Short mmCIF file of C-alpha atoms in Angstrom, two decimals:
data_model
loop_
_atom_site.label_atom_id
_atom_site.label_comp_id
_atom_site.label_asym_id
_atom_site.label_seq_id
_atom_site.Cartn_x
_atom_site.Cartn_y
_atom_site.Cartn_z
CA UNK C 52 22.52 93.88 91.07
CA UNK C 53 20.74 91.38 89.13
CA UNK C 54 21.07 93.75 86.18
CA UNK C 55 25.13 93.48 86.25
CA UNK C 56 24.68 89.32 87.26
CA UNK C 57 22.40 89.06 83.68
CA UNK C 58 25.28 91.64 81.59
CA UNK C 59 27.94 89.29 82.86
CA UNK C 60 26.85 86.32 82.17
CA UNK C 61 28.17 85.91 77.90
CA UNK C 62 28.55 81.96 78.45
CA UNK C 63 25.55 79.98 77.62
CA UNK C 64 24.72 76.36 78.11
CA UNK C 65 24.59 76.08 74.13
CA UNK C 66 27.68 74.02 73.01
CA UNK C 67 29.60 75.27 70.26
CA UNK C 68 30.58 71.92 68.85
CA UNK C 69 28.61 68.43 68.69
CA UNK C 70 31.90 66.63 69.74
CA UNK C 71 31.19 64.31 72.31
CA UNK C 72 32.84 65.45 76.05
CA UNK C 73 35.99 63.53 77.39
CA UNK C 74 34.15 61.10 79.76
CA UNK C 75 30.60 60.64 77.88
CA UNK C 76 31.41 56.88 77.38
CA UNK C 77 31.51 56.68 81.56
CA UNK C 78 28.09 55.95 83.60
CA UNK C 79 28.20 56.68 86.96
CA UNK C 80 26.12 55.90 90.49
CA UNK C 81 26.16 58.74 92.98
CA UNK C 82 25.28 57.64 96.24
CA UNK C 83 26.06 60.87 98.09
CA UNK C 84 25.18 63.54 100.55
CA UNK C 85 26.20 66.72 101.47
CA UNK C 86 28.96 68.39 99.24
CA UNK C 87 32.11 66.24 99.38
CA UNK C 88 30.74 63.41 97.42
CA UNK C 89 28.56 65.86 95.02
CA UNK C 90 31.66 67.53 94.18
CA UNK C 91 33.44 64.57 93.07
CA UNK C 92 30.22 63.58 90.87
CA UNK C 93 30.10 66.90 89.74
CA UNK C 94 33.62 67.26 88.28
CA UNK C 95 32.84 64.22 86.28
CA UNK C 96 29.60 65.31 85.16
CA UNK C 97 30.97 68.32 84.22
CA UNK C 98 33.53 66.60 81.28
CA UNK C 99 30.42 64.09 79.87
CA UNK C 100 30.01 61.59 82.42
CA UNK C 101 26.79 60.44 82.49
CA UNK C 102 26.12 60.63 86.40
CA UNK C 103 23.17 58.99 87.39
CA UNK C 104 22.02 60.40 91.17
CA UNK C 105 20.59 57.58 93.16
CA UNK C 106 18.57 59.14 96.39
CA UNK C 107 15.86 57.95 98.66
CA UNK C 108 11.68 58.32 98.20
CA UNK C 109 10.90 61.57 98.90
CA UNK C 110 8.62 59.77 101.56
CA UNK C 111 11.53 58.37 102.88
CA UNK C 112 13.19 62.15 102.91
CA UNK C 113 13.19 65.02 104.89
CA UNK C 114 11.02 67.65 103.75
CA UNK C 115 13.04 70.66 104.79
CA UNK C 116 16.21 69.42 103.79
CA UNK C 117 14.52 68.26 100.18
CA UNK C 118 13.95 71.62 100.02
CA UNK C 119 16.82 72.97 100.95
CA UNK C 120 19.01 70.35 98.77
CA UNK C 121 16.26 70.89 95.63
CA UNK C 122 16.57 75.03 95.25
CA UNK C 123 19.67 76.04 97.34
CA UNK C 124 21.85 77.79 94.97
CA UNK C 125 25.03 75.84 96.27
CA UNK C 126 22.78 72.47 96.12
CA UNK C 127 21.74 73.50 92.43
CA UNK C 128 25.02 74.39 91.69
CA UNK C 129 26.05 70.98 92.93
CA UNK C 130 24.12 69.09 90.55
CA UNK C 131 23.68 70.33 87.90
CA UNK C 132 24.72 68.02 83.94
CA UNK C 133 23.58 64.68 86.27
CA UNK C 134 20.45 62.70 86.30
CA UNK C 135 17.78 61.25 89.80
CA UNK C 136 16.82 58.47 90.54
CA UNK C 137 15.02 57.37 93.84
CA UNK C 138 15.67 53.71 95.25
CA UNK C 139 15.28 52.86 98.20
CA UNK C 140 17.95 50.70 99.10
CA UNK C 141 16.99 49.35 102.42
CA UNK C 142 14.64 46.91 100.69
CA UNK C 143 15.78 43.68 98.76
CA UNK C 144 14.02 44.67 96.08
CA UNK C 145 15.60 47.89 95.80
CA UNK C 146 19.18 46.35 95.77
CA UNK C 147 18.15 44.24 93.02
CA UNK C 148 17.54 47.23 90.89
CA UNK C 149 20.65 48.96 92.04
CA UNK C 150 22.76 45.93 91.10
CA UNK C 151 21.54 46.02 87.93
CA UNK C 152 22.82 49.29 87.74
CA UNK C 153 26.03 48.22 88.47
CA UNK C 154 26.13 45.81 85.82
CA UNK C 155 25.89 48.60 83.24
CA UNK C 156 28.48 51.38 85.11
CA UNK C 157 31.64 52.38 85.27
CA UNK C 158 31.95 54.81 88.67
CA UNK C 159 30.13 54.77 92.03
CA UNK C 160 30.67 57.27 94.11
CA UNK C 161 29.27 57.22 97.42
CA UNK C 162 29.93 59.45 101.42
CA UNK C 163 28.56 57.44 104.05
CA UNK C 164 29.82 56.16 106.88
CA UNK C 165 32.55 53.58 106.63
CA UNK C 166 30.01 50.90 108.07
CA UNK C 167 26.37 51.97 106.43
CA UNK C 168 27.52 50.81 103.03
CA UNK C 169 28.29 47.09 104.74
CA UNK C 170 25.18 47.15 106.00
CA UNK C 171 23.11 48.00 103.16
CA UNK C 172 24.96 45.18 101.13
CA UNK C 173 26.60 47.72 98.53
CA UNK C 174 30.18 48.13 99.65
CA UNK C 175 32.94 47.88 96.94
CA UNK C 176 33.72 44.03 98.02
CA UNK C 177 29.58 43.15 96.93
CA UNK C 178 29.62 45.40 94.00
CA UNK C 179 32.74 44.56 92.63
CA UNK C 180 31.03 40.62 92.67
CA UNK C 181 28.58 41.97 89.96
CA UNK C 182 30.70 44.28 88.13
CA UNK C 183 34.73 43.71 88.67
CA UNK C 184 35.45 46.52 86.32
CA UNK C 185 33.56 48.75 88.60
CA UNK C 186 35.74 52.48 90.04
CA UNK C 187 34.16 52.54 93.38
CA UNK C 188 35.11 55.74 94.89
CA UNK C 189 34.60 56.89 98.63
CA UNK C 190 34.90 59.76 100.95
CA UNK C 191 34.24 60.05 104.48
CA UNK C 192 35.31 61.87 107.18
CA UNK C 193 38.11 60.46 108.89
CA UNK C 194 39.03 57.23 106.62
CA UNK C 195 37.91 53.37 106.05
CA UNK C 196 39.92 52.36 108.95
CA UNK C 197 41.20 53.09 112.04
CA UNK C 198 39.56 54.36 115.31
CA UNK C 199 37.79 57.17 113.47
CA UNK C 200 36.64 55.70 111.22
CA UNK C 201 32.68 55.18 112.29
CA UNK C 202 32.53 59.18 113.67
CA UNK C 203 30.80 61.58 111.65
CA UNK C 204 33.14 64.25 110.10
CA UNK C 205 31.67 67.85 108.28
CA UNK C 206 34.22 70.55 106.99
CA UNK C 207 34.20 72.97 109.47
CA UNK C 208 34.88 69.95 112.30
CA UNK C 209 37.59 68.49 110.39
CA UNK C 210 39.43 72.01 109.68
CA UNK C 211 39.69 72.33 113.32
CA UNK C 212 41.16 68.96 113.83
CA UNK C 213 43.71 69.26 110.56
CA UNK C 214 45.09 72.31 111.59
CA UNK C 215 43.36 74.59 109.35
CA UNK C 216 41.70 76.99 111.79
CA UNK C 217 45.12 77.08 114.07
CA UNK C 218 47.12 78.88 111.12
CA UNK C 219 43.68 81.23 110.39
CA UNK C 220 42.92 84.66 111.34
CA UNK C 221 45.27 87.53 112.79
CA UNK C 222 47.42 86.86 115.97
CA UNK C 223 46.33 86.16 119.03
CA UNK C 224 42.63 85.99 117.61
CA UNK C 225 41.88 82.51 117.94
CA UNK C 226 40.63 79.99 115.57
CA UNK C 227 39.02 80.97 112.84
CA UNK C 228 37.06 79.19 109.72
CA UNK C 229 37.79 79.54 105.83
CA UNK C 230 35.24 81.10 104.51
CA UNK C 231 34.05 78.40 102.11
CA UNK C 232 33.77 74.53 102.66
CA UNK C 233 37.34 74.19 101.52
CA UNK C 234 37.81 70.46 102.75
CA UNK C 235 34.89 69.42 101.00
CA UNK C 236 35.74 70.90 97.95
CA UNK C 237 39.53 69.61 98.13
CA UNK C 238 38.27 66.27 99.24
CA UNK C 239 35.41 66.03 96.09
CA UNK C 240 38.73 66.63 93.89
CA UNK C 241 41.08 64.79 94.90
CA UNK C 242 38.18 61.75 94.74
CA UNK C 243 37.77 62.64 91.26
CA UNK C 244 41.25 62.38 90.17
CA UNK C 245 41.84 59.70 92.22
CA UNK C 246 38.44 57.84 90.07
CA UNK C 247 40.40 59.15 87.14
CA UNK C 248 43.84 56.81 87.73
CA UNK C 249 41.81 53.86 88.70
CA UNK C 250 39.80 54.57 85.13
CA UNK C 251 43.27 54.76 83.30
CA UNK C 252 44.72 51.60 85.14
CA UNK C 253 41.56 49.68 83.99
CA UNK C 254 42.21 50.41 80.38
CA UNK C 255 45.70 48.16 80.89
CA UNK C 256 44.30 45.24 83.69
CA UNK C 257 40.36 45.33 82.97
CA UNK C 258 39.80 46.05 86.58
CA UNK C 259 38.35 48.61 88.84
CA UNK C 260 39.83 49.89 92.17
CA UNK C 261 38.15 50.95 95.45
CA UNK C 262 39.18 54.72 95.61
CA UNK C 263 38.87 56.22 98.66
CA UNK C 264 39.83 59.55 100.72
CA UNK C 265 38.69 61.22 103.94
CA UNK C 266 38.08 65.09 104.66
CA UNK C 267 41.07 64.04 107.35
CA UNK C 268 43.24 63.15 104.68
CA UNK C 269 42.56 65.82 101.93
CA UNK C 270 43.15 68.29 104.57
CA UNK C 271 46.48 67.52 106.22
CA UNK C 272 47.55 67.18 101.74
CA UNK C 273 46.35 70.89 101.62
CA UNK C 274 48.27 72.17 104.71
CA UNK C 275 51.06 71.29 102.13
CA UNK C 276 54.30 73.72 103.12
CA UNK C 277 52.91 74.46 106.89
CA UNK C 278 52.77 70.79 107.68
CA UNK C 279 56.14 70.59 106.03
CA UNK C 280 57.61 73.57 107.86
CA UNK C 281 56.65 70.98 110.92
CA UNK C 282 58.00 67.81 109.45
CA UNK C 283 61.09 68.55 107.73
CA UNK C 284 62.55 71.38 110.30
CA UNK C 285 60.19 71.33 113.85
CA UNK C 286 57.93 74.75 113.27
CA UNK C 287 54.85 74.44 114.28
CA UNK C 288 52.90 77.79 112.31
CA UNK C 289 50.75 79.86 113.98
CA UNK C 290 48.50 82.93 112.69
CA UNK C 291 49.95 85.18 110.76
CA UNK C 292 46.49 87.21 109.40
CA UNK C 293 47.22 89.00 105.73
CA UNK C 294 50.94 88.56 106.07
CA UNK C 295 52.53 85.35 104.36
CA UNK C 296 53.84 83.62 107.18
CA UNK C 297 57.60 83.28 105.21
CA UNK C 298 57.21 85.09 102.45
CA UNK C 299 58.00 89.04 102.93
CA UNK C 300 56.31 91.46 101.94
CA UNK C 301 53.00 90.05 100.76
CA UNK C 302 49.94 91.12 102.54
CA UNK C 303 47.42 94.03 102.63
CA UNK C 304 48.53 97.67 102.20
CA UNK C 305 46.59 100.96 102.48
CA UNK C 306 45.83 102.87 99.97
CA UNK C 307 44.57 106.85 99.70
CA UNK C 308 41.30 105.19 98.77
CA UNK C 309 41.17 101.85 100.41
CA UNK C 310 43.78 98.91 99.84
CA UNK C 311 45.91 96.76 98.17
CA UNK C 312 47.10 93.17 97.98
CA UNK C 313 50.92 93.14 97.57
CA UNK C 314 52.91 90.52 97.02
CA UNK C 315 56.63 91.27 96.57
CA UNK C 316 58.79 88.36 98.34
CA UNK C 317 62.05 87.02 96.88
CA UNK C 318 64.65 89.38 95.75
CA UNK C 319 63.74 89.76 92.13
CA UNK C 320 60.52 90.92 93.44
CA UNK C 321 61.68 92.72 96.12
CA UNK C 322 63.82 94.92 93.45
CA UNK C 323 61.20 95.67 91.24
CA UNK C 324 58.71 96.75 93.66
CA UNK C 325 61.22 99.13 95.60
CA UNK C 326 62.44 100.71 92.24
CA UNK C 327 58.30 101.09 90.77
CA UNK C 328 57.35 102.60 94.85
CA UNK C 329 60.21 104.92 94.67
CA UNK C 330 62.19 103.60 97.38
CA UNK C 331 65.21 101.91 96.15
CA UNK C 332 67.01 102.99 100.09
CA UNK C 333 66.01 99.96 101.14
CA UNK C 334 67.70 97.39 99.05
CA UNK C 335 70.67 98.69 100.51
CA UNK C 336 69.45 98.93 104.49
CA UNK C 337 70.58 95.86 105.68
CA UNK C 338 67.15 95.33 108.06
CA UNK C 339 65.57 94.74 104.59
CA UNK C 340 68.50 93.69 102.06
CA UNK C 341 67.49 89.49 102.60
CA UNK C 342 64.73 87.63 102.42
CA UNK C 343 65.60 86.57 106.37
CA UNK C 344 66.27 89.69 107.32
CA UNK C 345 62.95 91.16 105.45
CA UNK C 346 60.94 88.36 107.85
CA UNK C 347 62.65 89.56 110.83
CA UNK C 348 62.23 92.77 111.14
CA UNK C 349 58.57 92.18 108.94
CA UNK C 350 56.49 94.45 110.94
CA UNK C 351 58.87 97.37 111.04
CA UNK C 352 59.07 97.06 106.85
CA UNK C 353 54.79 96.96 106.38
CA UNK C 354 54.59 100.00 108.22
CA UNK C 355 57.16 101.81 106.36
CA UNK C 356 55.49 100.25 102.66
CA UNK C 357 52.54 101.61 104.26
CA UNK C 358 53.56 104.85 104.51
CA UNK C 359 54.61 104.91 100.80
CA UNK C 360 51.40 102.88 99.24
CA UNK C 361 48.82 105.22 101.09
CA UNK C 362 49.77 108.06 99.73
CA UNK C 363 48.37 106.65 96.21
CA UNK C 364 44.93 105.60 94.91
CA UNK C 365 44.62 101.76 94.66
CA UNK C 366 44.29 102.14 90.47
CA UNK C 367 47.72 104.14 90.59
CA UNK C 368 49.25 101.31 92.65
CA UNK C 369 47.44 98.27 90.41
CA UNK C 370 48.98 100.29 87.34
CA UNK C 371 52.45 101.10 88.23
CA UNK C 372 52.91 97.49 90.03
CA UNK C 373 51.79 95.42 87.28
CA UNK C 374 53.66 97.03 84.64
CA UNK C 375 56.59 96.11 86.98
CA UNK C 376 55.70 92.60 86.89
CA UNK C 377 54.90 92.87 90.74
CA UNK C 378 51.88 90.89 91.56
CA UNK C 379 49.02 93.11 93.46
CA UNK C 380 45.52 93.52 93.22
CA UNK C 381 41.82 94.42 94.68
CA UNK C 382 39.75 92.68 97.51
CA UNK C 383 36.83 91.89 95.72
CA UNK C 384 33.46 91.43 97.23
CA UNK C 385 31.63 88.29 95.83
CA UNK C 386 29.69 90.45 93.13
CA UNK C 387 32.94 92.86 92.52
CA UNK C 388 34.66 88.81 91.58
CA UNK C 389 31.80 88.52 89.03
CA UNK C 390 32.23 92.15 87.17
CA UNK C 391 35.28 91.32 86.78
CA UNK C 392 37.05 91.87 82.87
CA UNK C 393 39.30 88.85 83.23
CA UNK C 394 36.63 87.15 84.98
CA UNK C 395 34.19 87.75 82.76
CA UNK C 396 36.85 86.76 79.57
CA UNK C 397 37.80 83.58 81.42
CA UNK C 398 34.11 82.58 81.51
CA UNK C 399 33.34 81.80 84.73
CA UNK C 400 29.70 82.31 84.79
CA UNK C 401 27.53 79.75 82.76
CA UNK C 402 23.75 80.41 82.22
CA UNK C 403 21.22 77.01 81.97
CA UNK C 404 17.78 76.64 82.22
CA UNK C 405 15.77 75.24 85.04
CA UNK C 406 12.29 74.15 84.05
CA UNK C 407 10.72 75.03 87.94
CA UNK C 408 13.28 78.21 88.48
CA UNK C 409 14.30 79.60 85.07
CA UNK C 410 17.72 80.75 83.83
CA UNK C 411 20.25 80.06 86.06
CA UNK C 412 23.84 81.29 86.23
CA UNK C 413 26.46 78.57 87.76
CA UNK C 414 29.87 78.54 88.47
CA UNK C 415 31.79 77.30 85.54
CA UNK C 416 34.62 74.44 85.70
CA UNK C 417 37.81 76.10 86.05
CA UNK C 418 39.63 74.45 83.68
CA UNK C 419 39.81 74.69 79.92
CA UNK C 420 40.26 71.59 77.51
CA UNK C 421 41.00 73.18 73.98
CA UNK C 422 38.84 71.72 71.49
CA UNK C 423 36.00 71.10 73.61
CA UNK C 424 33.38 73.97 74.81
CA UNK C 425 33.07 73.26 79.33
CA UNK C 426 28.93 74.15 78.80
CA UNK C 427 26.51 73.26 81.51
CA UNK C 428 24.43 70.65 79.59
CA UNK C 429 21.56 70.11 81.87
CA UNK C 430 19.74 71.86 85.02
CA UNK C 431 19.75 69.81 88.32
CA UNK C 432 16.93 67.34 88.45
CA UNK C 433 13.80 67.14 90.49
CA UNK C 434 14.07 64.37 92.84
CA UNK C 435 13.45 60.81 90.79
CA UNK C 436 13.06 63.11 87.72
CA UNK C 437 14.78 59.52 85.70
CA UNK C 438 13.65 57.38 87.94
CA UNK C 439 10.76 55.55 85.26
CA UNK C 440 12.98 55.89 82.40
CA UNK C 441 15.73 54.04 84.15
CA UNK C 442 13.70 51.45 85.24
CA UNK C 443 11.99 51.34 81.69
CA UNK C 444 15.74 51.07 80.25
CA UNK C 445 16.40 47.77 82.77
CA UNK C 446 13.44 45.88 81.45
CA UNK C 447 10.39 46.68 83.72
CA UNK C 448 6.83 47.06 82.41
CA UNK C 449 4.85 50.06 82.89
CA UNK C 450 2.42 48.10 85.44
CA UNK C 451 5.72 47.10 87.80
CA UNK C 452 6.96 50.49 87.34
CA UNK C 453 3.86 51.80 88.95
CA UNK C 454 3.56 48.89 92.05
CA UNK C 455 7.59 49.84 92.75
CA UNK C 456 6.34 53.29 93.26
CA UNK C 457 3.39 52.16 95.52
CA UNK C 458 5.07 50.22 97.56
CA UNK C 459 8.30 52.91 98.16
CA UNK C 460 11.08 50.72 96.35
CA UNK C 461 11.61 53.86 94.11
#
């Protein structure tokens, strides 16, 4: 396997072009945990920002989950194009240096509890004191106000509560989880382009914003048509496993060697896929004819396309279905995704070097600006890996340097 991960990889981390990225004249303060508030940095860091981690002494740390946070693959994934700092920000002193900070940046972006950033002194109402141009975005679990608003909220909690697990799994199963951190994810994004407006507003009034979401929030927005199927006409959705739970047929098929994704739903579709399978009889039954009578009598209709699609290879079906503009396709495995052609065209897969681990590959952005090349500028850095050069940049002498590191301020 790591033979086909090194042939796959034909992105490097070398840019084509010495244009300067989208966002390189933005300096931003990560204050963040976890992978909500990463992911927001990241997106940013990604495009040129120059993102500027700020995390405690690793005496003040956790070995195990330094560890874990220095040389997971999703933690060096997470950060990679930004820069560390350690501060420890329970002292005065280090809230002095940190403010200083602030004079000089455009973004923070910080995930802590709704009342731990009042308490340290760096919520957007002090910040915004020093700097009023400052983008001060937040995420937390359940929102800045409310009765929530001091709990503790992680993905897999907050997909339960949002409705996420409820419409998950097959029938009758019982909840069940996505398989990636999809609220933290959504949540980093949506932060990001919410940073993004309040940037574009401040070009007009000079003035930042306080930006702020909730795992709560960005969830509920991705339930998107299920939560409107409740709001707009009373349905409450329930599991509906591999079948869409309105749109008919789209699902999983078998095939004489394994199976297929299908997904033929409105009539256009409908008509192509019955005249490519060979089984135009049923745009005339009237059990199948409509789209409502298609979800009605849905299980009746899979078993029947299943009787046509396994009696062909998968690579028969992915041929004859896609020339009919009918959308099907493979389930991958994880390595499968990265072999890939399109995947591999698409560039995906990036390739950087870490000084400690060696070449990397990382995920790639997933969207394309033309004119500028998406490369991964930088490996993640050790913990406080900027930390002397920062405070060398603010004004402070080597000797101070070394009694702020003495004393734990960084």
């Amino acid at each position: 396997m790591e033979q086909s991960v090194e042939q796959m990889t034909n992105v490097t981390a070398t840019p084509v072009s010495d244009q300067p990225l989208p966002l390189a004249r933005f300096k931003v303060l990560e204050l963040t945990l976890a992978r909500a508030g990463p992911t927001a940095a990241r997106h940013l860091a990604d495009w040129g920002a120059d993102v500027l981690r700020v995390e405690p002494p690793m005496a003040l740390s956790n070995a195990e989950d330094y560890t874990g946070r220095r040389f997971g693959p999703d933690r060096l994934n997470l950060h990679r194009n930004k820069k560390s700092m350690t501060l420890n920000l329970k002292e005065p002193e280090g809230r002095a240096i940190f403010m200083k900070l602030v004079e000089q940046s455009d973004v923070i972006i910080e995930n802590m509890r709704a009342n731990v950033k009042h308490r340290l002194g760096i919520d957007y109402e002090s910040v915004s004191k020093v700097n009023p141009r400052i983008v001060y975005g937040s995420i937390s679990g359940f929102g800045q106000t409310g009765p929530y608003k001091d709990r503790a909220g992680v993905d897999q909690i907050v997909q339960g509560m949002a409705g996420l697990m409820s419409v998950t799994g097959h029938p009758g199963q019982g909840p069940v989880r996505a398989g990636i951190p999809v609220i933290d994810l959504t949540a980093g994004g949506f932060l990001a382009q919410g940073i993004m407006v309040a940037l574009l507003e401040r070009e007009v009034t000079g003035k930042g914003r306080w930006v702020h979401t909730s795992l709560l929030e960005s969830m509920i927005a991705m339930l998107d048509f299920q939560a409107a199927r409740y709001l707009m006409a009373g349905e409450v959705a329930g599991q509906a496993g591999n079948n869409h739970p309105t749109s008919i047929p789209t699902g999983l098929f078998p095939a004489s060697d394994g199976q297929i994704l299908l997904g033929a739903a409105g009539d256009r579709l409908w008509i192509r896929f019955c005249q490519a399978a060979g089984c135009e009889e049923f745009l005339t039954d009237e059990r199948y004819s409509t789209s409502g009578a298609r979800l009605k009598n849905r299980d009746e209709l899979n078993e029947k396309i299943g009787q046509i699609t396994k009696q062909k290879s998968m690579q028969y079906w992915f041929d004859v279905l896609s020339e009919a503009g009918v959308p099907c396709g493979p389930i991958n495995t994880i390595d499968k995704v990265f072999e890939d052609k399109q995947v591999q065209h698409v560039g995906m897969t990036m390739a950087v070097h870490h000084d400690t681990l060696g070449d990397l590959n990382m995920v790639a952005q997933p969207y394309n600006i033309e004119g500028h090349d998406k490369y991964i500028r930088c490996a993640p850095p050790s913990l406080g890996e900027q930390t002397d050069d920062v405070l060398k940049s603010l004004g402070y002498t080597p000797e101070q340097i070394t009694d702020l590191h003495e004393r734990t301020i960084v």
